[in-house]
Coordinates of C-alpha atoms and ligand atoms in Angstrom, one line a residue:
M1 CA -249.1 -27.4 -40.5
R2 CA -252.0 -29.5 -39.5
I3 CA -253.5 -28.5 -36.2
I4 CA -255.5 -31.3 -34.2
A5 CA -256.9 -32.1 -30.9
Q6 CA -255.7 -35.3 -29.0
A7 CA -256.6 -36.8 -25.8
H8 CA -253.5 -36.7 -23.6
E9 CA -252.1 -40.4 -22.6
P10 CA -249.1 -39.6 -20.5
K11 CA -247.0 -42.7 -21.7
S12 CA -248.3 -42.8 -25.3
L13 CA -248.3 -39.4 -26.6
A14 CA -245.9 -39.8 -29.2
A15 CA -244.2 -36.4 -30.7
D16 CA -240.8 -35.2 -31.9
L17 CA -241.4 -32.5 -29.3
L18 CA -243.7 -32.7 -26.1
V19 CA -244.4 -29.0 -25.0
V20 CA -245.4 -29.0 -21.3
P21 CA -246.3 -25.6 -20.0
V22 CA -245.2 -25.4 -16.2
F23 CA -246.7 -22.6 -13.9
K24 CA -244.3 -20.4 -11.8
G25 CA -243.3 -21.6 -8.3
A26 CA -244.8 -25.0 -8.5
K27 CA -242.8 -26.9 -6.3
R28 CA -244.6 -30.0 -7.6
L29 CA -245.9 -30.5 -10.7
S30 CA -249.8 -30.9 -11.1
G31 CA -252.3 -32.1 -13.6
P32 CA -251.0 -33.4 -16.8
A33 CA -247.3 -32.5 -16.4
A34 CA -247.4 -34.4 -12.9
A35 CA -248.9 -37.6 -14.9
L36 CA -245.7 -37.4 -17.4
D37 CA -243.4 -36.9 -14.6
K38 CA -244.5 -40.1 -13.1
A39 CA -244.9 -42.1 -16.3
S40 CA -241.2 -41.2 -16.9
G41 CA -240.0 -41.8 -13.5
G42 CA -239.3 -38.3 -12.6
L43 CA -237.7 -37.3 -15.7
L44 CA -239.4 -33.8 -15.9
S45 CA -238.9 -32.8 -12.2
D46 CA -235.1 -33.8 -12.5
L47 CA -234.9 -31.5 -15.3
M48 CA -236.4 -28.9 -13.4
V49 CA -233.8 -29.4 -10.5
Q50 CA -231.0 -29.5 -13.2
E51 CA -231.7 -26.4 -15.1
K52 CA -233.2 -24.4 -11.8
F53 CA -236.5 -24.2 -13.9
E54 CA -239.0 -22.5 -12.0
G55 CA -241.7 -21.9 -14.6
K56 CA -241.0 -18.2 -14.9
E57 CA -242.8 -16.8 -18.2
G58 CA -239.8 -16.8 -21.0
K59 CA -237.7 -19.7 -19.8
H60 CA -237.5 -23.2 -21.0
A61 CA -235.6 -26.2 -20.8
T62 CA -235.3 -29.1 -23.1
L63 CA -234.4 -32.8 -22.7
R64 CA -234.3 -36.0 -24.6
T65 CA -236.4 -38.6 -23.1
M66 CA -234.2 -41.8 -24.1
G67 CA -237.2 -43.8 -24.3
R68 CA -238.7 -43.0 -21.0
L69 CA -241.6 -41.4 -23.0
A70 CA -243.1 -42.2 -26.5
A71 CA -242.0 -38.3 -27.2
T72 CA -238.4 -38.0 -28.3
K73 CA -237.9 -34.7 -26.4
V74 CA -239.6 -32.8 -23.8
L75 CA -239.8 -29.0 -23.7
L76 CA -240.8 -27.5 -20.5
L77 CA -242.2 -24.1 -21.0
G78 CA -242.2 -21.1 -18.1
A79 CA -246.4 -20.3 -18.1
G80 CA -245.8 -17.6 -15.2
D81 CA -248.8 -17.4 -12.9
K82 CA -251.7 -20.0 -12.8
P83 CA -254.0 -20.1 -14.3
L84 CA -253.1 -19.8 -18.1
S85 CA -254.7 -17.0 -19.7
E86 CA -255.6 -16.8 -23.3
M87 CA -252.3 -14.4 -23.9
T88 CA -250.0 -16.3 -22.3
A89 CA -251.4 -19.8 -24.2
R90 CA -250.9 -17.7 -27.5
K91 CA -247.6 -16.6 -26.5
L92 CA -246.2 -19.9 -25.2
A93 CA -247.6 -21.8 -28.5
A94 CA -245.9 -19.3 -30.5
R95 CA -242.8 -19.7 -28.8
S96 CA -243.1 -23.8 -29.1
T97 CA -243.1 -23.5 -32.8
V98 CA -239.8 -21.4 -33.1
L99 CA -238.3 -23.9 -30.5
A100 CA -239.7 -26.7 -32.6
R101 CA -238.2 -25.5 -35.6
Q102 CA -235.1 -25.2 -34.1
A103 CA -235.1 -28.9 -32.6
H104 CA -236.1 -29.9 -36.3
A105 CA -239.5 -31.2 -34.8
K106 CA -242.0 -32.4 -37.5
K107 CA -244.7 -33.3 -35.0
V108 CA -245.3 -31.5 -31.9
A109 CA -247.4 -31.9 -28.9
F110 CA -248.7 -29.2 -26.6
V111 CA -250.1 -30.2 -23.3
L112 CA -252.5 -28.0 -21.9
P113 CA -252.0 -27.6 -18.2
D114 CA -254.6 -27.9 -15.4
G115 CA -255.7 -24.4 -14.2
L116 CA -257.1 -22.7 -17.4
G117 CA -258.3 -19.2 -17.1
A118 CA -260.7 -19.3 -19.9
P119 CA -262.9 -21.7 -21.4
L120 CA -261.3 -24.6 -23.1
P121 CA -262.6 -23.6 -26.8
D122 CA -260.9 -20.2 -26.1
I123 CA -257.7 -21.5 -24.6
A124 CA -257.5 -24.0 -27.9
E125 CA -258.2 -21.1 -30.0
A126 CA -255.6 -18.8 -28.7
V127 CA -253.0 -22.0 -28.7
T128 CA -253.9 -22.3 -32.5
E129 CA -253.4 -18.4 -33.1
G130 CA -250.2 -18.5 -31.4
A131 CA -249.0 -21.6 -33.3
I132 CA -249.9 -20.4 -36.8
L133 CA -248.9 -16.8 -36.1
G134 CA -245.8 -17.3 -34.6
D135 CA -244.8 -19.6 -37.2
Y136 CA -245.2 -17.1 -40.1
R137 CA -242.3 -15.7 -41.8
F138 CA -242.1 -13.6 -45.2
L139 CA -239.3 -15.0 -47.1
K140 CA -240.6 -14.8 -50.6
Y141 CA -237.5 -12.9 -51.4
K142 CA -235.2 -14.6 -49.4
D143 CA -234.5 -17.7 -51.4
E144 CA -232.2 -19.6 -49.2
Q145 CA -234.2 -18.9 -46.0
M146 CA -237.5 -20.0 -47.5
K147 CA -236.0 -23.3 -48.8
E148 CA -234.9 -23.8 -45.2
H149 CA -238.2 -22.6 -43.6
A150 CA -239.9 -24.9 -45.9
E151 CA -237.6 -28.0 -45.1
K152 CA -238.1 -27.4 -41.3
A153 CA -242.0 -26.9 -41.8
I154 CA -244.0 -28.6 -38.8
D155 CA -246.2 -31.0 -40.1
E156 CA -248.7 -31.7 -37.3
F157 CA -249.4 -29.5 -34.2
A158 CA -251.4 -31.2 -31.3
V159 CA -253.0 -29.7 -28.6
A160 CA -253.4 -32.5 -26.0
V161 CA -256.5 -32.4 -23.7
A162 CA -257.7 -34.4 -20.8
G163 CA -260.1 -36.7 -22.2
K164 CA -262.5 -37.7 -25.1
K165 CA -265.2 -35.1 -23.9
D166 CA -262.3 -32.2 -24.0
V167 CA -261.6 -33.1 -27.7
A168 CA -264.7 -32.0 -29.5
A169 CA -264.5 -28.5 -27.3
A170 CA -260.9 -28.2 -28.5
E171 CA -261.8 -28.7 -32.0
K172 CA -264.3 -26.1 -32.0
G173 CA -261.7 -23.4 -30.7
I174 CA -259.0 -24.7 -33.0
R175 CA -261.1 -24.3 -36.1
Q176 CA -262.1 -20.7 -35.1
G177 CA -258.2 -20.1 -34.4
E178 CA -257.1 -21.5 -37.6
I179 CA -259.9 -19.3 -39.9
C180 CA -258.8 -16.2 -37.9
S181 CA -255.2 -16.8 -38.2
R182 CA -255.3 -17.5 -41.7
A183 CA -257.2 -14.1 -42.3
T184 CA -254.5 -12.4 -40.4
I185 CA -251.7 -13.9 -42.3
L186 CA -253.6 -13.1 -45.6
A187 CA -253.4 -9.4 -44.3
R188 CA -249.6 -9.5 -43.3
G189 CA -248.7 -11.0 -46.9
L190 CA -250.5 -8.2 -48.6
V191 CA -248.7 -5.3 -46.2
N192 CA -245.4 -7.0 -46.2
E193 CA -245.1 -7.0 -50.3
P194 CA -243.2 -4.0 -51.9
A195 CA -245.4 -0.9 -52.9
S196 CA -243.8 -1.8 -56.4
E197 CA -245.7 -5.0 -56.3
M198 CA -248.5 -4.2 -54.1
T199 CA -249.8 -1.6 -56.6
P200 CA -253.5 -0.1 -56.3
E201 CA -254.2 -2.3 -59.3
R202 CA -252.7 -5.5 -57.7
L203 CA -254.6 -5.2 -54.5
V204 CA -257.7 -4.6 -56.3
H205 CA -257.3 -7.8 -58.2
F206 CA -256.6 -9.3 -54.9
A207 CA -260.3 -8.1 -53.5
Q208 CA -261.6 -9.7 -56.5
A209 CA -260.0 -13.0 -55.7
I210 CA -261.5 -13.1 -52.5
A211 CA -264.9 -12.7 -54.0
K212 CA -264.5 -14.9 -56.8
A213 CA -263.7 -17.6 -54.2
N214 CA -266.8 -17.4 -52.5
P215 CA -269.1 -16.3 -55.3
K216 CA -272.2 -17.4 -53.0
R217 CA -271.6 -15.3 -50.0
I218 CA -269.1 -12.4 -51.4
S219 CA -270.1 -9.7 -54.1
I220 CA -267.7 -6.9 -55.5
K221 CA -268.0 -3.7 -56.9
V222 CA -264.9 -1.9 -58.1
H223 CA -265.4 1.7 -59.0
D224 CA -262.6 2.8 -61.3
E225 CA -261.3 6.4 -62.1
K226 CA -263.8 7.2 -64.1
A227 CA -266.7 6.2 -61.7
L228 CA -264.8 7.9 -59.1
R229 CA -265.3 11.1 -61.2
D230 CA -268.9 10.2 -61.7
M231 CA -269.3 9.9 -58.1
K232 CA -267.6 13.0 -57.4
A233 CA -265.0 11.4 -54.9
G234 CA -262.9 14.6 -55.0
G235 CA -260.7 13.2 -51.9
I236 CA -259.6 10.0 -53.4
L237 CA -258.9 11.6 -56.9
A238 CA -256.9 14.5 -55.2
V239 CA -254.8 12.0 -53.3
A240 CA -254.3 9.8 -56.5
K241 CA -253.4 12.6 -58.8
G242 CA -249.5 12.8 -58.6
S243 CA -249.2 8.8 -59.0
D244 CA -249.1 7.1 -62.4
E245 CA -251.5 4.6 -60.8
P246 CA -255.1 5.1 -61.2
P247 CA -257.3 5.0 -58.0
Y248 CA -260.0 2.8 -57.2
L249 CA -262.6 2.5 -54.6
V250 CA -263.5 -1.5 -54.1
H251 CA -266.7 -2.3 -52.2
L252 CA -267.2 -6.1 -51.0
T253 CA -270.3 -7.4 -49.7
Y254 CA -270.6 -10.8 -47.4
K255 CA -274.2 -11.6 -47.2
P256 CA -275.1 -14.5 -44.8
A257 CA -277.4 -17.5 -46.0
K258 CA -280.0 -16.3 -43.3
K259 CA -281.5 -12.8 -42.9
A260 CA -278.9 -10.7 -41.6
R261 CA -279.6 -9.5 -38.2
K262 CA -277.3 -6.2 -38.6
K263 CA -275.4 -4.7 -41.3
V264 CA -272.1 -3.2 -40.7
A265 CA -269.2 -1.5 -42.6
I266 CA -265.5 -1.8 -42.3
V267 CA -263.3 0.5 -44.2
G268 CA -260.0 0.1 -44.5
K269 CA -257.1 3.2 -45.5
G270 CA -255.6 1.8 -48.9
I271 CA -252.7 4.3 -49.8
T272 CA -250.4 1.5 -51.2
F273 CA -247.4 3.7 -50.6
D274 CA -247.3 7.1 -49.0
S275 CA -244.2 9.3 -49.8
G276 CA -246.2 12.4 -48.5
G277 CA -246.9 13.8 -52.0
L278 CA -245.5 17.2 -52.5
S279 CA -245.1 17.7 -48.7
L280 CA -242.5 15.1 -49.2
K281 CA -241.5 12.8 -46.3
P282 CA -238.0 12.5 -44.9
S283 CA -236.2 9.4 -46.5
E284 CA -236.2 7.6 -43.0
S285 CA -240.0 8.2 -42.5
M286 CA -240.6 6.9 -46.0
E287 CA -238.9 3.7 -45.5
D288 CA -242.0 2.0 -44.1
M289 CA -244.6 3.4 -46.0
K290 CA -245.5 0.4 -48.0
I291 CA -247.7 -0.5 -44.8
D292 CA -250.1 2.5 -45.4
M293 CA -252.4 0.0 -46.9
A294 CA -252.7 -2.2 -43.9
G295 CA -256.4 -1.0 -42.8
C296 CA -257.5 -2.0 -46.5
A297 CA -255.3 -5.3 -45.9
A298 CA -257.0 -6.0 -42.6
M299 CA -260.5 -5.4 -43.9
L300 CA -259.6 -7.9 -46.9
G301 CA -258.6 -10.6 -44.1
V302 CA -261.7 -10.1 -42.5
M303 CA -264.2 -10.5 -45.7
S304 CA -262.0 -13.6 -46.7
A305 CA -262.9 -15.2 -43.5
L306 CA -266.5 -14.7 -43.3
P307 CA -267.8 -17.1 -45.5
E308 CA -266.2 -20.1 -43.4
L309 CA -267.0 -18.1 -39.8
A310 CA -270.6 -17.4 -41.2
P311 CA -272.0 -14.9 -39.0
D312 CA -275.7 -13.7 -39.7
V313 CA -274.5 -10.2 -40.2
E314 CA -273.9 -8.4 -43.6
V315 CA -270.6 -7.0 -43.7
H316 CA -269.4 -4.4 -46.4
G317 CA -265.7 -4.1 -46.7
I318 CA -264.7 -0.9 -48.3
S319 CA -261.6 0.7 -49.4
G320 CA -260.3 3.8 -51.5
I321 CA -257.3 2.5 -52.8
C322 CA -254.4 4.7 -54.5
E323 CA -250.8 5.9 -54.1
N324 CA -249.6 9.3 -52.9
M325 CA -246.7 10.5 -54.8
P326 CA -245.4 13.7 -55.8
S327 CA -245.3 15.0 -59.5
G328 CA -246.2 17.7 -62.0
K329 CA -249.9 16.5 -61.5
A330 CA -249.8 16.1 -58.0
T331 CA -252.3 18.0 -55.6
R332 CA -250.6 21.3 -54.2
P333 CA -250.4 22.6 -50.4
G334 CA -253.2 25.1 -50.6
D335 CA -255.4 23.3 -53.2
I336 CA -259.2 22.9 -52.3
V337 CA -260.9 19.8 -53.2
R338 CA -264.8 18.9 -52.8
T339 CA -265.5 15.6 -51.5
M340 CA -268.2 13.1 -52.4
K341 CA -270.3 14.4 -49.5
G342 CA -270.0 18.1 -50.4
K343 CA -267.7 19.4 -47.9
T344 CA -264.6 21.0 -49.1
I345 CA -261.3 20.8 -47.5
E346 CA -258.1 22.7 -47.9
I347 CA -255.2 20.6 -48.6
L348 CA -252.6 22.2 -46.6
N349 CA -250.2 19.1 -46.4
T350 CA -250.3 16.6 -48.7
D351 CA -249.0 13.9 -46.5
A352 CA -252.2 14.2 -44.2
E353 CA -253.7 12.0 -47.1
G354 CA -255.4 9.2 -45.4
R355 CA -258.2 11.3 -43.9
V356 CA -258.6 13.0 -47.4
T357 CA -259.5 9.5 -48.9
L358 CA -261.4 8.4 -45.9
A359 CA -263.6 11.4 -46.1
D360 CA -265.0 10.1 -49.4
T361 CA -264.9 6.4 -48.1
L362 CA -266.8 7.2 -45.0
H363 CA -269.6 8.5 -46.7
Y364 CA -269.8 6.1 -49.3
A365 CA -270.1 3.7 -46.2
E366 CA -272.7 5.8 -44.6
K367 CA -275.2 6.0 -47.7
L368 CA -275.3 2.1 -47.6
G369 CA -277.6 2.5 -44.5
V370 CA -275.5 0.1 -42.2
D371 CA -276.0 0.0 -38.4
A372 CA -272.3 0.6 -37.6
I373 CA -269.0 1.8 -39.6
V374 CA -265.7 0.9 -38.3
D375 CA -262.6 2.1 -40.0
M376 CA -259.1 0.8 -39.5
A377 CA -256.3 3.3 -40.7
T378 CA -252.6 3.7 -40.3
L379 CA -253.4 7.5 -40.0
T380 CA -251.2 9.4 -37.8
G381 CA -247.4 9.4 -36.5
A382 CA -249.0 11.3 -33.6
C383 CA -251.2 8.2 -32.5
M384 CA -247.7 6.4 -32.0
V385 CA -246.4 9.1 -30.0
A386 CA -249.5 9.2 -27.8
L387 CA -249.8 5.1 -27.1
G388 CA -246.4 3.7 -28.4
Q389 CA -246.0 1.4 -31.3
E390 CA -248.2 -1.7 -30.0
V391 CA -251.4 0.0 -28.9
A392 CA -254.1 1.3 -31.5
G393 CA -255.9 4.3 -30.8
V394 CA -259.6 3.9 -30.8
M395 CA -262.2 7.0 -31.2
S396 CA -265.8 6.9 -31.6
N397 CA -269.2 8.9 -31.5
D398 CA -271.0 5.9 -29.8
R399 CA -270.2 4.7 -26.4
K400 CA -271.6 0.9 -27.0
L401 CA -269.7 0.8 -30.3
V402 CA -266.2 1.5 -28.7
K403 CA -267.2 -0.9 -25.8
R404 CA -267.7 -3.8 -28.0
I405 CA -264.7 -3.1 -30.0
L406 CA -262.6 -2.9 -26.7
D407 CA -264.0 -6.1 -25.3
A408 CA -263.3 -8.0 -28.9
A409 CA -259.7 -6.5 -28.9
A410 CA -259.0 -7.8 -25.3
S411 CA -260.2 -11.1 -25.9
E412 CA -258.0 -11.4 -29.3
G413 CA -255.0 -10.0 -27.3
E414 CA -254.8 -7.1 -29.4
L415 CA -253.7 -3.7 -27.6
M416 CA -256.2 -0.7 -28.1
W417 CA -256.7 2.1 -25.9
E418 CA -259.9 4.8 -26.4
L419 CA -258.9 8.3 -27.1
P420 CA -261.4 11.2 -26.8
L421 CA -262.7 13.0 -29.6
V422 CA -262.1 16.5 -27.7
E423 CA -265.1 18.9 -28.9
E424 CA -262.9 21.8 -28.1
Y425 CA -260.4 20.7 -30.6
R426 CA -262.9 20.7 -33.4
G427 CA -262.1 24.3 -34.2
L428 CA -258.5 23.6 -35.0
M429 CA -259.8 21.7 -38.0
K430 CA -261.9 24.5 -39.6
A431 CA -260.4 26.3 -42.5
H432 CA -260.1 29.9 -43.9
Q433 CA -261.3 29.2 -47.4
A434 CA -262.9 25.9 -47.3
D435 CA -264.9 24.1 -44.9
L436 CA -262.1 22.0 -43.4
K437 CA -258.4 21.9 -43.7
N438 CA -256.1 18.7 -43.6
I439 CA -254.1 19.5 -40.7
S440 CA -254.5 21.4 -37.3
G441 CA -251.6 23.6 -37.4
T442 CA -250.7 22.6 -33.9
R443 CA -248.0 19.6 -33.1
Y444 CA -250.4 18.5 -30.0
G445 CA -253.2 16.0 -30.1
G446 CA -252.8 14.8 -33.7
A447 CA -254.3 11.4 -33.6
I448 CA -257.5 13.4 -32.0
T449 CA -257.6 16.0 -34.4
A450 CA -257.3 13.5 -37.3
G451 CA -260.3 11.6 -35.6
L452 CA -262.5 14.7 -35.6
F453 CA -261.7 15.5 -39.1
L454 CA -262.9 11.9 -40.0
E455 CA -266.0 12.6 -37.8
E456 CA -266.9 15.4 -40.0
F457 CA -267.9 13.0 -42.8
I458 CA -270.3 11.0 -40.6
D459 CA -273.8 12.1 -40.1
K460 CA -275.3 10.0 -37.6
T461 CA -274.4 6.5 -37.9
P462 CA -272.3 4.7 -34.9
W463 CA -268.8 5.2 -35.9
A464 CA -265.5 4.2 -34.7
H465 CA -262.1 4.9 -36.0
I466 CA -259.1 2.6 -35.1
D467 CA -255.8 4.1 -35.8
L468 CA -253.2 1.3 -36.2
A469 CA -250.2 3.3 -37.4
G470 CA -248.0 1.7 -34.7
P471 CA -249.3 -2.0 -34.1
A472 CA -249.7 -2.5 -37.9
W473 CA -246.0 -3.2 -38.3
A474 CA -243.7 -4.8 -35.8
E475 CA -240.0 -3.5 -36.0
K476 CA -238.6 -6.3 -33.8
D477 CA -239.6 -9.8 -32.7
T478 CA -240.8 -8.6 -29.3
V479 CA -244.0 -10.4 -29.2
P480 CA -243.7 -14.5 -30.1
H481 CA -247.0 -14.4 -32.3
Q482 CA -246.0 -11.3 -34.0
P483 CA -242.9 -11.9 -35.9
R484 CA -240.9 -8.7 -37.2
G485 CA -243.0 -7.2 -40.3
A486 CA -246.5 -6.5 -40.8
T487 CA -248.6 -7.8 -38.0
G488 CA -252.1 -8.2 -39.6
F489 CA -253.6 -6.1 -36.6
G490 CA -257.0 -5.7 -36.6
V491 CA -258.3 -8.8 -38.5
R492 CA -259.0 -10.9 -35.3
T493 CA -260.6 -8.0 -33.3
M494 CA -263.0 -7.3 -36.2
L495 CA -263.8 -10.9 -36.7
E496 CA -264.5 -11.1 -32.9
F497 CA -266.4 -8.1 -33.0
I498 CA -268.7 -9.2 -36.0
Q499 CA -269.3 -12.4 -34.6
K500 CA -270.4 -10.9 -31.3
L501 CA -272.6 -8.6 -32.6
Ligands
LIG601 N1 -249.3 7.3 -43.1 C1 -249.0 8.3 -42.4 C2 -249.0 8.0 -41.0 C3 -248.1 6.9 -40.5 C4 -247.0 7.4 -39.7 C5 -248.4 5.6 -40.5 C6 -246.0 6.4 -39.2 C7 -247.6 4.5 -39.9 C8 -246.3 5.0 -39.3 C9 -249.9 9.4 -42.7 O1 -250.4 9.4 -43.8 C10 -249.3 10.8 -42.3 O2 -248.3 10.8 -43.0 N2 -249.6 11.7 -41.5 C11 -248.8 12.6 -40.9 C12 -250.1 13.8 -40.5 C13 -249.6 15.0 -40.5 C14 -249.1 15.7 -41.5 C15 -250.7 16.0 -39.7 C16 -248.3 12.5 -39.7 O3 -248.6 11.4 -38.9 O4 -246.9 12.9 -39.6
LIG602 ZN1 -249.5 10.8 -45.2
LIG603 ZN1 -250.6 7.7 -45.2

């Protein structure tokens, strides 16, 4: 799908499907919609009356133009309240690609309404994200549907703007939207792939491919099992012990062409499959556990987009990659492991493995001397109990850093909410025979106690932890730009965060 910006001329705007957002309660059409209505001799207003279409968000109406416009079909999309927000623009664009496919449209034109709730480049960016993200499906293992999806592919998606001057502004947003959405889709693909395919080794190959594609800006270090032993990464080694697949620690570095203004580390949880280990998960909870590397996938998506976005920030992408399996070699409840930082952990539940691998990766990141560390991890079911399936929990030791992350998330339409690192709960993670234990011993506040555990491995660097156990995976097609399956959550927020640093 090629996405372009085009100046809007009501009569001559040719497309198989002309998408026209209409605000709620509009008695009379305004702006470009009014111009189209006039040019077609009242086609749009007639349709609104016939279909009792009032512009409610989520509603739509279609009709063939029968030659009264250059476009073959018109799709009126309810846009809700004026002005058009980035979030609504994103959703409407996503819905239009789905409806365009149903209508066998190859060329779609999306007419930007008058009354934008954000600067034009930001709206164009949101429209682009909606179109690309809403059009994505993981069909690799469904041959028939894959063929059909390819046949019905949309060739061109034009964002129609008022005049020549606006074309350049829209193009800027489109380009940004394209880069960030492709990075999100890259992450989705990695997460959707079954764990039998996306083994630690394969995931490492993927990281290497990202570096290879951009040798000028991105370098990579892969620490294998032996290197991990030399580094005394006892946490990662302990989690990997039960699996036949060896563990890795990958470290990608993006260096800008100019001198870097800041240095940040993005750390991702990279458990390619979480069976729970000897503290085996019940089968229902295990079904989706190929998603337990979604933090790592998001980090890789981010790294893949940096050369094109070219921020003047040095970015380190780090992940401890391994598989959590039960076997005769697996770590047992009660085992005590020594982490890279030197702190010891009593493993009381082998299913609380993410924090054990992150203990090493966060320490590795801190030793790089970065200005900030952000980790993304499908860390706790408790975070989903607290915030539901669509909202990520953010915890941090630094007020300014959380604000930057929450602002970036809001502008990208990714739902995040801060949870407090309650000092009074810290004692819950202290162990009887080691420095820390990996579970708190209470059913309550599990997302927070996990966050406090991670904080034990950070000395003084500003750090934020994003628990994306819920939003990493969409169980249903509830959000139009997030079709069922892996969402690629976190990629766009992190790219926005890095660019705004
Ligand atoms: N990977 C899971 C967390 C998870 C749950 C991610 C659901 C996505 C969806 C994590 O390793 C885990 O198993 N956490 C345990 C921690 C508990 C043993 C303290 C949990 O949440 O039950
Ligand atoms: Zn687990
Ligand atoms: Zn896990």
